[in-house]
Short mmCIF file of C-alpha atoms in Angstrom, two decimals:
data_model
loop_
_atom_site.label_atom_id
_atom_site.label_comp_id
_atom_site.label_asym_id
_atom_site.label_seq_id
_atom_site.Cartn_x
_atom_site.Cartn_y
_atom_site.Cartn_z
CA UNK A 1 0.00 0.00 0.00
CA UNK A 2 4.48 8.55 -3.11
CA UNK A 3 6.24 12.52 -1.91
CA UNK A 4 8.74 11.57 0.43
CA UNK A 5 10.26 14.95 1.80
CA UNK A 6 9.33 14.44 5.85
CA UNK A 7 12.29 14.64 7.33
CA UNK A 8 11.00 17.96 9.36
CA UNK A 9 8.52 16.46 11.42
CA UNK A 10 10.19 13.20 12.31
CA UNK A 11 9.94 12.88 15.80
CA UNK A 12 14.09 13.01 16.65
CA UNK A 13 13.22 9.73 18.87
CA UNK A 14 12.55 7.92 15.83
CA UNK A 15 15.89 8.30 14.30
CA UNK A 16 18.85 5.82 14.48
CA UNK A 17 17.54 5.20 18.54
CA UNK A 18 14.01 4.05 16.99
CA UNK A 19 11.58 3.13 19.86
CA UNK A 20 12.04 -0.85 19.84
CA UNK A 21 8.93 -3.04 20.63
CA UNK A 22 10.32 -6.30 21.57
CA UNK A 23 8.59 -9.93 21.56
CA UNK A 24 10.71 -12.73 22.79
CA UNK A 25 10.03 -16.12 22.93
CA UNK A 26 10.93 -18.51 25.79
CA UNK A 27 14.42 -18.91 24.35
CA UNK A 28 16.91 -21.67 25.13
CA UNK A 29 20.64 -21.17 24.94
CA UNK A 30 22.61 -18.07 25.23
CA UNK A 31 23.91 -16.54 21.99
CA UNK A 32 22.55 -16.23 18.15
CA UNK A 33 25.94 -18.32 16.92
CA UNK A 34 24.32 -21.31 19.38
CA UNK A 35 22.43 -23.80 17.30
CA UNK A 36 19.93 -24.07 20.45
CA UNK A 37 19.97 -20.29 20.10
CA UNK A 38 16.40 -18.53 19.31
CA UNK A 39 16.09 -17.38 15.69
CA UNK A 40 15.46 -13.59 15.26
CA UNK A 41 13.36 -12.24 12.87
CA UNK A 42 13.49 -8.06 12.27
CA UNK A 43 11.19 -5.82 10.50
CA UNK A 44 10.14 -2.64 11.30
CA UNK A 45 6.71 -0.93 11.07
CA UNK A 46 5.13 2.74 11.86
CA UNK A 47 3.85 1.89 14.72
CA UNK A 48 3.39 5.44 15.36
CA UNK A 49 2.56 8.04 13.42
CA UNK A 50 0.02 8.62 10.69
CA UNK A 51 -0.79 5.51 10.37
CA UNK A 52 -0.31 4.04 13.32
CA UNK A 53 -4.06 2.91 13.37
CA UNK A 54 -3.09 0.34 10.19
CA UNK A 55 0.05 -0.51 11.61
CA UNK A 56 -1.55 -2.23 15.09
CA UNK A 57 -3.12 -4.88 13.50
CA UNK A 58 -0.28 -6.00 11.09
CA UNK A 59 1.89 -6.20 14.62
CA UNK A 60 -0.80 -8.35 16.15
CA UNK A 61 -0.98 -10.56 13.00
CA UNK A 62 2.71 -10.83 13.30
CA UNK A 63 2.48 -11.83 16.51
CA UNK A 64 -0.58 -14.01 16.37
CA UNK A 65 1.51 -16.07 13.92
CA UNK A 66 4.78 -15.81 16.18
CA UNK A 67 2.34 -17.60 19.06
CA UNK A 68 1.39 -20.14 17.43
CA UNK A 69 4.80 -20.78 15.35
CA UNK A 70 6.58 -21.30 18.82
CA UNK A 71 3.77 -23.37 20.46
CA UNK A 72 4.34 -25.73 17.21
CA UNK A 73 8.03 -25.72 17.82
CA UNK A 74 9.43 -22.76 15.99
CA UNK A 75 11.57 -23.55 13.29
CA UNK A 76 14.62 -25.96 12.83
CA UNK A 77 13.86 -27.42 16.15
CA UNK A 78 14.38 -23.86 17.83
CA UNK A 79 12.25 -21.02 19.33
CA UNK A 80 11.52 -18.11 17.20
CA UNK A 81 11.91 -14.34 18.26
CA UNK A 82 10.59 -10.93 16.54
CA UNK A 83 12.13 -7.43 17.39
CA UNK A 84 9.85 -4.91 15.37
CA UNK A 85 11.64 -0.90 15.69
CA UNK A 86 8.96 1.64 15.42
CA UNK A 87 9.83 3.70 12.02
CA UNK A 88 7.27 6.65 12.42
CA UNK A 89 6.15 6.20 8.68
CA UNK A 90 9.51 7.72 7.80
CA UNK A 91 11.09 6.60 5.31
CA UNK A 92 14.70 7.86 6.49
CA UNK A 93 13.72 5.51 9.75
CA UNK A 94 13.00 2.71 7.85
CA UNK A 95 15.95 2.44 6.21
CA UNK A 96 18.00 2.72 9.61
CA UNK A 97 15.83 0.31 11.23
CA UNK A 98 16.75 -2.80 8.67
CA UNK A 99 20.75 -1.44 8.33
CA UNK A 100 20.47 -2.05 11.78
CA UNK A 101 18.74 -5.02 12.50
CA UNK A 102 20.76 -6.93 9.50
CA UNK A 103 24.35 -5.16 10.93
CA UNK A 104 23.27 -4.60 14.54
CA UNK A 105 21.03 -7.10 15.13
CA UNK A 106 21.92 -10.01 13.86
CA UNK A 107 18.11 -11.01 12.19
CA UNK A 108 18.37 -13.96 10.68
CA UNK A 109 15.26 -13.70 8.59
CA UNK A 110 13.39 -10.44 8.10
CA UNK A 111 9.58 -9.45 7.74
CA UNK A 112 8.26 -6.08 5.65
CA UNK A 113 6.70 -3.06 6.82
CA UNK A 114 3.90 -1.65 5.84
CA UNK A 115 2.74 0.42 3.10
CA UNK A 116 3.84 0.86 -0.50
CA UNK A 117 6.08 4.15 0.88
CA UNK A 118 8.04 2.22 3.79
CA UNK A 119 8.47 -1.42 1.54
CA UNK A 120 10.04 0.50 -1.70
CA UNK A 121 13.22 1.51 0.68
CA UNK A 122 13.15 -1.08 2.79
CA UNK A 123 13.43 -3.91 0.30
CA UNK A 124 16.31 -2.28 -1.29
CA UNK A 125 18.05 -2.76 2.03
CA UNK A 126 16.93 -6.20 2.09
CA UNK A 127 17.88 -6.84 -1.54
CA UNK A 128 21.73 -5.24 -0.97
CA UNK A 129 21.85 -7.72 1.90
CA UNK A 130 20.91 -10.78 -0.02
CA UNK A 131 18.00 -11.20 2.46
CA UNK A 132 14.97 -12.48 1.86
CA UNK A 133 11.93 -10.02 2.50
CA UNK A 134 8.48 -10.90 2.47
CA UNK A 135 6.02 -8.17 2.89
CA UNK A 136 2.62 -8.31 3.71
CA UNK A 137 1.67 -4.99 2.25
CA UNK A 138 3.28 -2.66 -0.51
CA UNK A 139 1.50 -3.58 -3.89
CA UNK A 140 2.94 -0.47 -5.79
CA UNK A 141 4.47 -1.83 -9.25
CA UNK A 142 7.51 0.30 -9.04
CA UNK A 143 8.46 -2.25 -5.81
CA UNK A 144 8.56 -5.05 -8.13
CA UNK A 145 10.05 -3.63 -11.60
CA UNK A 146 13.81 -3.57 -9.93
CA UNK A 147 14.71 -6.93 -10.66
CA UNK A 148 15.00 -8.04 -7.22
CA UNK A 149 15.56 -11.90 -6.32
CA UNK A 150 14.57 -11.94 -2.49
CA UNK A 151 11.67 -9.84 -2.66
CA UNK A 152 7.69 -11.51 -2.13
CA UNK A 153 4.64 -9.89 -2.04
CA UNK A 154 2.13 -11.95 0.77
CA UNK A 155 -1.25 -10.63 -1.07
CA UNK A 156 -2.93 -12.40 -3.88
CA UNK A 157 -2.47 -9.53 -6.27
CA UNK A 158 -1.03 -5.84 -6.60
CA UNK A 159 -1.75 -2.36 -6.93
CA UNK A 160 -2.30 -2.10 -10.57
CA UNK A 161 -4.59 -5.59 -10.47
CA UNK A 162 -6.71 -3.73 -7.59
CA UNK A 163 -9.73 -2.01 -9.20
CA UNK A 164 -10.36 -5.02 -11.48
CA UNK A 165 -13.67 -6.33 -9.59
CA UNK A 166 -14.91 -2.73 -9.02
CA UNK A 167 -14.52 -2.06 -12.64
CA UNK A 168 -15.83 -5.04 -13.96
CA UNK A 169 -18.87 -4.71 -11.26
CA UNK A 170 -19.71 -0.75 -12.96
CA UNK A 171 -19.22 -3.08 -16.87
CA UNK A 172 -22.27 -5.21 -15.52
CA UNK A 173 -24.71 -2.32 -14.59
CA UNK A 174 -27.03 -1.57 -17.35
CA UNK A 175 -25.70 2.78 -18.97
CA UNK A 176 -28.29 4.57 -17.03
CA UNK A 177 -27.20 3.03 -13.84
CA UNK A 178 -23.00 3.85 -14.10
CA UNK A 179 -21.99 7.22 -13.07
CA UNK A 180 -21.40 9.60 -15.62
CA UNK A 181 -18.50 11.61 -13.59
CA UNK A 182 -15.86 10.65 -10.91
CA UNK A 183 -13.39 12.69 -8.80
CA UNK A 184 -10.13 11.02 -8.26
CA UNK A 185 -8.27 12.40 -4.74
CA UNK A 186 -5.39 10.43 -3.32
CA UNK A 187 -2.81 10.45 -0.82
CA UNK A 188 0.82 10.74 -2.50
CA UNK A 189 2.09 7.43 -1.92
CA UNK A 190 3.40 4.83 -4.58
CA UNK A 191 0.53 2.35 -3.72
CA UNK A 192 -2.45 4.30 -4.06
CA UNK A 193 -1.03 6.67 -6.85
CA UNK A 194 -0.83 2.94 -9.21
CA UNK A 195 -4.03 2.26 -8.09
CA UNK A 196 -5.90 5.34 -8.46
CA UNK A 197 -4.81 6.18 -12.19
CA UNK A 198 -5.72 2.60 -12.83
CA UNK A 199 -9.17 3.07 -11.40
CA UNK A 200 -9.04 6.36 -13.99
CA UNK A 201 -7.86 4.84 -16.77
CA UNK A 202 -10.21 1.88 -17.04
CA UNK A 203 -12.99 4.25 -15.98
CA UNK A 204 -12.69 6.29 -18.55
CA UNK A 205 -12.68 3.96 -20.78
CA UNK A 206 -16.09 3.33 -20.01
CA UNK A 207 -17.15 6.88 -20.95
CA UNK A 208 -16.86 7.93 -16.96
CA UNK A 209 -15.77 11.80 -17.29
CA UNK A 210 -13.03 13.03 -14.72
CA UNK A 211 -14.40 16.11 -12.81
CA UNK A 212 -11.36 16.45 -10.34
CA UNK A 213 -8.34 14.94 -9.40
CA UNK A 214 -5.52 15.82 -6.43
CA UNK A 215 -3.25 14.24 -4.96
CA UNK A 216 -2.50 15.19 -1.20
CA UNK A 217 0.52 15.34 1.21
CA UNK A 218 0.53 11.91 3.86
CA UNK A 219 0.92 14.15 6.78
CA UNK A 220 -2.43 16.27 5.80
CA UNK A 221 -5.47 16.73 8.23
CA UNK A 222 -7.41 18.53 7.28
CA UNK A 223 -9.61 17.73 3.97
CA UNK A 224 -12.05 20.61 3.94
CA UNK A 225 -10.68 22.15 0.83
CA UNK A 226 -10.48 19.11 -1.00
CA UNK A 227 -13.93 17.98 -0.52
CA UNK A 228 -14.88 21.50 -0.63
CA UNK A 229 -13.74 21.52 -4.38
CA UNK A 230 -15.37 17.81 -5.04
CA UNK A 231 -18.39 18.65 -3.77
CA UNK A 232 -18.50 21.85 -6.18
CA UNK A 233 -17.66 19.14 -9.47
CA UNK A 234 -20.62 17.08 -8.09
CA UNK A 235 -19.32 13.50 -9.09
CA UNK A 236 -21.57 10.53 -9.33
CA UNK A 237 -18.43 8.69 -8.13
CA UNK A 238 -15.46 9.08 -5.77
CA UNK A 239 -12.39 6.73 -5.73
CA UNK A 240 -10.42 7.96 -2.96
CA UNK A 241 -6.87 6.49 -2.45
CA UNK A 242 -6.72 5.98 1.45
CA UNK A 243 -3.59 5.05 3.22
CA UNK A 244 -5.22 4.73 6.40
CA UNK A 245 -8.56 5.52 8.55
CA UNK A 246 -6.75 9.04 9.52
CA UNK A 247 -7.28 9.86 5.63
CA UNK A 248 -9.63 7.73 4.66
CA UNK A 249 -12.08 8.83 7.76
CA UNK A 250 -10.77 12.87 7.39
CA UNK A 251 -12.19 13.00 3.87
CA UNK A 252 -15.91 11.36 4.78
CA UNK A 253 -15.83 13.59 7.55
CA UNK A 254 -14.86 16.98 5.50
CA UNK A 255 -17.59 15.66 2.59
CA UNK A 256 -20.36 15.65 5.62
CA UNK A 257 -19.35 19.25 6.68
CA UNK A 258 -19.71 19.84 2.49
CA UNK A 259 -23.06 17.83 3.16
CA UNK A 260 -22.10 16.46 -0.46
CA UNK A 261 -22.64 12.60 -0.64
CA UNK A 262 -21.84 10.43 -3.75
CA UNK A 263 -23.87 8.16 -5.50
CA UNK A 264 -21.00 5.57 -5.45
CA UNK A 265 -17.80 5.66 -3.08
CA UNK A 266 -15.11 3.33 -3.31
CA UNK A 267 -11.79 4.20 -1.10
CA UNK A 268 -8.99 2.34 -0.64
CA UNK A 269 -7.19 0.42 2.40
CA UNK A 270 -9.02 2.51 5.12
CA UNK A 271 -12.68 0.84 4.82
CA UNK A 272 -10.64 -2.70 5.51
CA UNK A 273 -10.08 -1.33 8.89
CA UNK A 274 -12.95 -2.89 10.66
CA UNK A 275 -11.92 -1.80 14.21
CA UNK A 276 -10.97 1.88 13.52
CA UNK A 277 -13.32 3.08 9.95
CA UNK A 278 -17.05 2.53 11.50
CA UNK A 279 -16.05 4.14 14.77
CA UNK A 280 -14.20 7.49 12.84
CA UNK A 281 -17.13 8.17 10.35
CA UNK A 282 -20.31 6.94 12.16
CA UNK A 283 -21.91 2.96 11.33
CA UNK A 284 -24.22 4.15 9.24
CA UNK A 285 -22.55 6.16 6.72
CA UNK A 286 -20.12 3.10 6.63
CA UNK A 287 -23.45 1.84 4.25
CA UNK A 288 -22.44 1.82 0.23
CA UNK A 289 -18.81 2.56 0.75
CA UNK A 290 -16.89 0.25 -1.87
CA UNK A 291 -12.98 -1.09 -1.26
CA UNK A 292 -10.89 -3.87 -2.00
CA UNK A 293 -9.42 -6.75 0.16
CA UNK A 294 -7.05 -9.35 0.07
CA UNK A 295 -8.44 -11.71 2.67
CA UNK A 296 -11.71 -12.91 3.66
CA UNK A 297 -12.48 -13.91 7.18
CA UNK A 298 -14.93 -16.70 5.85
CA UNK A 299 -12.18 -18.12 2.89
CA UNK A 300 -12.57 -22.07 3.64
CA UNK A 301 -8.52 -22.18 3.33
CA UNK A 302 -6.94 -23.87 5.54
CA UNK A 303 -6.36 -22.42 8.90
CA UNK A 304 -8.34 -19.78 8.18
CA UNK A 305 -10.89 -19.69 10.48
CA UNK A 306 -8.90 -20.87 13.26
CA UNK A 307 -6.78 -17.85 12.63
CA UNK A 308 -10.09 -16.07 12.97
CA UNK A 309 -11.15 -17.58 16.00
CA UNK A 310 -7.64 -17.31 17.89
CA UNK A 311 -7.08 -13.17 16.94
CA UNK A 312 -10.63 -12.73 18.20
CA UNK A 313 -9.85 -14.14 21.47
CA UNK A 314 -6.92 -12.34 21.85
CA UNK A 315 -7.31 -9.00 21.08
CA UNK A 316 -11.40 -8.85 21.64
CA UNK A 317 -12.35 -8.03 17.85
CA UNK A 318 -11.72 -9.75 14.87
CA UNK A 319 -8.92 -9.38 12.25
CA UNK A 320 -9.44 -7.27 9.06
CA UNK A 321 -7.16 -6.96 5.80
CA UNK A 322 -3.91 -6.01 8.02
CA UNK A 323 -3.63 -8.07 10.51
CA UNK A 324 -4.78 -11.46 8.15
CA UNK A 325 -1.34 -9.80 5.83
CA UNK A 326 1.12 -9.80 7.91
CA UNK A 327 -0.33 -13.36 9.44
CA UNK A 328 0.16 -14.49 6.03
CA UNK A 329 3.72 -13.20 5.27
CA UNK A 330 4.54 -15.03 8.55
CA UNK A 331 3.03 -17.93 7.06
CA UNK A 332 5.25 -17.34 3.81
CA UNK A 333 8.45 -17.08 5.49
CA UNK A 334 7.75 -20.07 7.55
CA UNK A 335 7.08 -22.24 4.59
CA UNK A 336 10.23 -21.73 2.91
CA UNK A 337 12.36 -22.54 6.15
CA UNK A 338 10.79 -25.44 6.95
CA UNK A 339 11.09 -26.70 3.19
CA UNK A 340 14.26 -25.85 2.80
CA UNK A 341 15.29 -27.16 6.39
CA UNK A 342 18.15 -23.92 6.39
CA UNK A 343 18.02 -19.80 6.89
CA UNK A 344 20.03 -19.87 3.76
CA UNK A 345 18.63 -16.89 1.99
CA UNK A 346 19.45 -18.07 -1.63
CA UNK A 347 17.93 -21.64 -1.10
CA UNK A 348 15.03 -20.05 0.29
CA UNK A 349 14.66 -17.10 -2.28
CA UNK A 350 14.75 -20.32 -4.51
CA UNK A 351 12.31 -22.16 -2.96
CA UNK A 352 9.63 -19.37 -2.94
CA UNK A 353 10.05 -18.91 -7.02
CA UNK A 354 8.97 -22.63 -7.73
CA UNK A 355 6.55 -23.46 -5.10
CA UNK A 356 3.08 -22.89 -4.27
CA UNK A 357 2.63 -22.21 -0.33
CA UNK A 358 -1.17 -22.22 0.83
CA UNK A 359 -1.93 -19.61 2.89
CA UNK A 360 -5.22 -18.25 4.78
CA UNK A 361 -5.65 -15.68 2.02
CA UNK A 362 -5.04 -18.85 -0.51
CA UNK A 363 -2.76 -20.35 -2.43
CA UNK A 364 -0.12 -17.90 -3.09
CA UNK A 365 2.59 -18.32 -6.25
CA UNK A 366 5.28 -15.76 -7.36
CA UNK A 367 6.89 -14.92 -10.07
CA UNK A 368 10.36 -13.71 -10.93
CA UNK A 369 9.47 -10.72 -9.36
CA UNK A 370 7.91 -11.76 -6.33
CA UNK A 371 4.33 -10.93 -7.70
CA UNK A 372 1.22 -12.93 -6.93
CA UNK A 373 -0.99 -14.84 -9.17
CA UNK A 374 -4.08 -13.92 -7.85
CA UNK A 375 -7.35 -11.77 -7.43
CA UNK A 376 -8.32 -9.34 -5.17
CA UNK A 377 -11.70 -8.94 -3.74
CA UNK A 378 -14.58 -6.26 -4.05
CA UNK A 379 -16.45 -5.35 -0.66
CA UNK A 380 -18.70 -3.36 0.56
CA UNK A 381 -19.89 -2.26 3.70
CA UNK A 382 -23.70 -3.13 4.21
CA UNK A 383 -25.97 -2.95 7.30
CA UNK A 384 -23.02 -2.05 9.25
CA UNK A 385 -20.82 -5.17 8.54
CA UNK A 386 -18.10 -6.02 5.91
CA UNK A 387 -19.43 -8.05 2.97
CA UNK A 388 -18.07 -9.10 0.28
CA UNK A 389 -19.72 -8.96 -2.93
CA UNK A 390 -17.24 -10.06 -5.83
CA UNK A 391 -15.91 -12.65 -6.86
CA UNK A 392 -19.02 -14.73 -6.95
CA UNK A 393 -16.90 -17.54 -5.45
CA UNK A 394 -16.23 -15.64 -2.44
CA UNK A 395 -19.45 -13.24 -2.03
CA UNK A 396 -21.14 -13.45 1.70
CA UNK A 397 -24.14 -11.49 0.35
CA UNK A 398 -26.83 -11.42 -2.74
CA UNK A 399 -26.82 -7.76 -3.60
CA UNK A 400 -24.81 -5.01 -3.63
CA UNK A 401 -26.10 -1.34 -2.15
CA UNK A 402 -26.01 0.90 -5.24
CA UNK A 403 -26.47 3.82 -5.30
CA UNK A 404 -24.97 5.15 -1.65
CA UNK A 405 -27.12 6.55 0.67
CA UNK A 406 -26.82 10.10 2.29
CA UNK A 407 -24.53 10.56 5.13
CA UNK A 408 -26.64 10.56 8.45
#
């Protein structure tokens, strides 16, 4: 899951001293060199910052898979532990924090960040290193167009595959019933700028008319002027490109002050945020909003609905998009070790371009790249829960709400 100039605000305890969020297991032996010696995984995330709020849940699916890895038996016969560094959505941060947990550290395996913005740096560090980096978010193209060997994506599909099931849902709605007009406003970040002029391109080709389009700094708050200026074009559509429910939420927010509501809404990333999205805008004018997702919570793939049941328990609500990620690059990574019975980064880089690995988002296969062969999914939020209403192979309702009601 774009204008990278935010070295000003970075909080100067964030810097090469990054706050460090620690999870050990109950380790045996005394030193990394020790064969009884825990493994350590490193990765990094923004765990605070702008959006912090996504971030949570992608540390609790790491974790969540970290549990039950260890109560299996780790890997290689030995316990498994994860230091995350807190990275502030910075990208200057980021790159500190995997210098120093592949130099300082000692990781022997390493997990991705979040966000399109934080995995395009980061995997270069990775990829200098000859380390293998699996990331559970970050579907810009540009990530994947470097020729990189030890980089894997952990969704079914990227960025630029993303508005597929929205656009082909608009192809199957008799002409009087598509919009006519769509504004296109987007946070600058190399995720949702793929995405969005995707969504534009294959609109348009539909006879959809662009009314307005903007693309907005990631530290920005305040969204009166830009939905100020939407509501004046009057689209029938908006597809907003949310990083997170700070943005994602703002915007709704600023379009109720405009009292302007769309026929159609779709957004991106920040609807998936099940805990955080309902409680920022209000339930009800949750109703109608489109997005996409990578995961479904009621996907009959293995493990799937035990990983369901065990997040639940732990942290009181259930997973969304984020936190079912990052589970699933854990589940990735652990694959290839146990197949290839070594942390040898080449054998496992190997591994992960000629094998299939089944996952709780599905079966998951990578080309040279690292990209998926897969499909995303269209949902929308209806009656105050998160449905899913394309593919027809994965839908949990029979209709979809079109058009949007009014804000309440």
């Amino acid at each position: 899951m774009p204008g990278f100039g935010r070295s000003g605000q970075r909080n100067t305890l964030l810097g090469a001293t990054a706050a460090v969020v620690l999870l050990f297991a109950t380790a045996c032996g005394s030193g990394s060199g020790s064969s009884s010696a825990p493994i350590k995984i490193g990765a990094s995330l923004p765990l605070s910052g702008p959006v912090a709020d996504a971030s949570k849940p992608a540390y609790e699916g790491y974790k969540m898979w970290l549990d039950q890895l260890n109560a299996d038996g780790g890997l290689l016969g030995r316990d498994v532990e994860l230091k995350v560094l807190d990275d502030g959505f910075d990208q200057n941060t980021v790159v500190t924090n995997y210098n120093r947990l592949i130099s300082q550290e000692r990781s022997d395996l390493l997990l991705g960040t979040f966000s399109s913005r934080l995995n395009l740096p980061a995997s270069a560090v990775a990829e200098r290193n000859k380390m293998l980096y699996v990331e559970p978010s970050g579907g810009a193209e540009e990530i994947f167009n470097r020729g990189y060997d030890y980089l894997f994506f952990a969704q079914p599909s990227t960025s630029l595959d993303l508005p597929e099931q929205f656009v082909q849902y608009i192809k199957s709605l008799p002409a009087a019933q598509r919009p006519k007009t769509a504004a296109y406003p987007t946070q600058d970040d190399p995720n949702t700028d793929v995405t969005v002029a995707e969504f534009r391109k294959e609109l348009t080709k539909l006879g959809v008319k662009s009314v307005y389009s903007k693309k907005y700094a990631p530290d920005t708050v305040n969204f009166d002027s830009i939905a100020s200026a939407v509501a004046r074009a009057k689209p029938d559509l908006i597809v907003h490109g949310a990083v997170a429910a700070n943005d994602g939420a703002g915007f709704v927010k600023a379009l109720q002050k405009q009292q302007f509501s769309p026929k159609m809404m779709f957004q991106t990333n920040a609807p998936s945020l099940i805990g955080s999205y309902p409680k920022a805008i209000g339930a009800a004018n949750t109703e109608g909003i489109f997005t996409s997702a990578a995961w479904s919570p009621k996907a009959d793939y293995a493990g799937n609905a035990e990983f369901v049941a065990a997040y639940t328990k732990a942290y009181g609500t259930a997973p969304g998009d984020d936190a079912a990620n990052a589970y699933t690059a854990g589940q990735v990574l652990e694959a290839a070790v146990k197949a290839v019975g070594s942390l040898d980064q080449d054998k496992l880089a190997d591994w992960l371009h000629s094998h299939t690995v089944q996952t709780i988002v599905g079966p998951l296969k990578w080309d040279s790249r690292g990209v998926p062969d897969g499909n995303m999914l269209l949902a929308q939020w209806q009656s105050g829960k998160f449905e899913f209403v394309a593919p027809a192979a994965q839908t949990t309702v029979d209709k979809v709400v079109n058009p949007k009601p009014g804000w309440s």
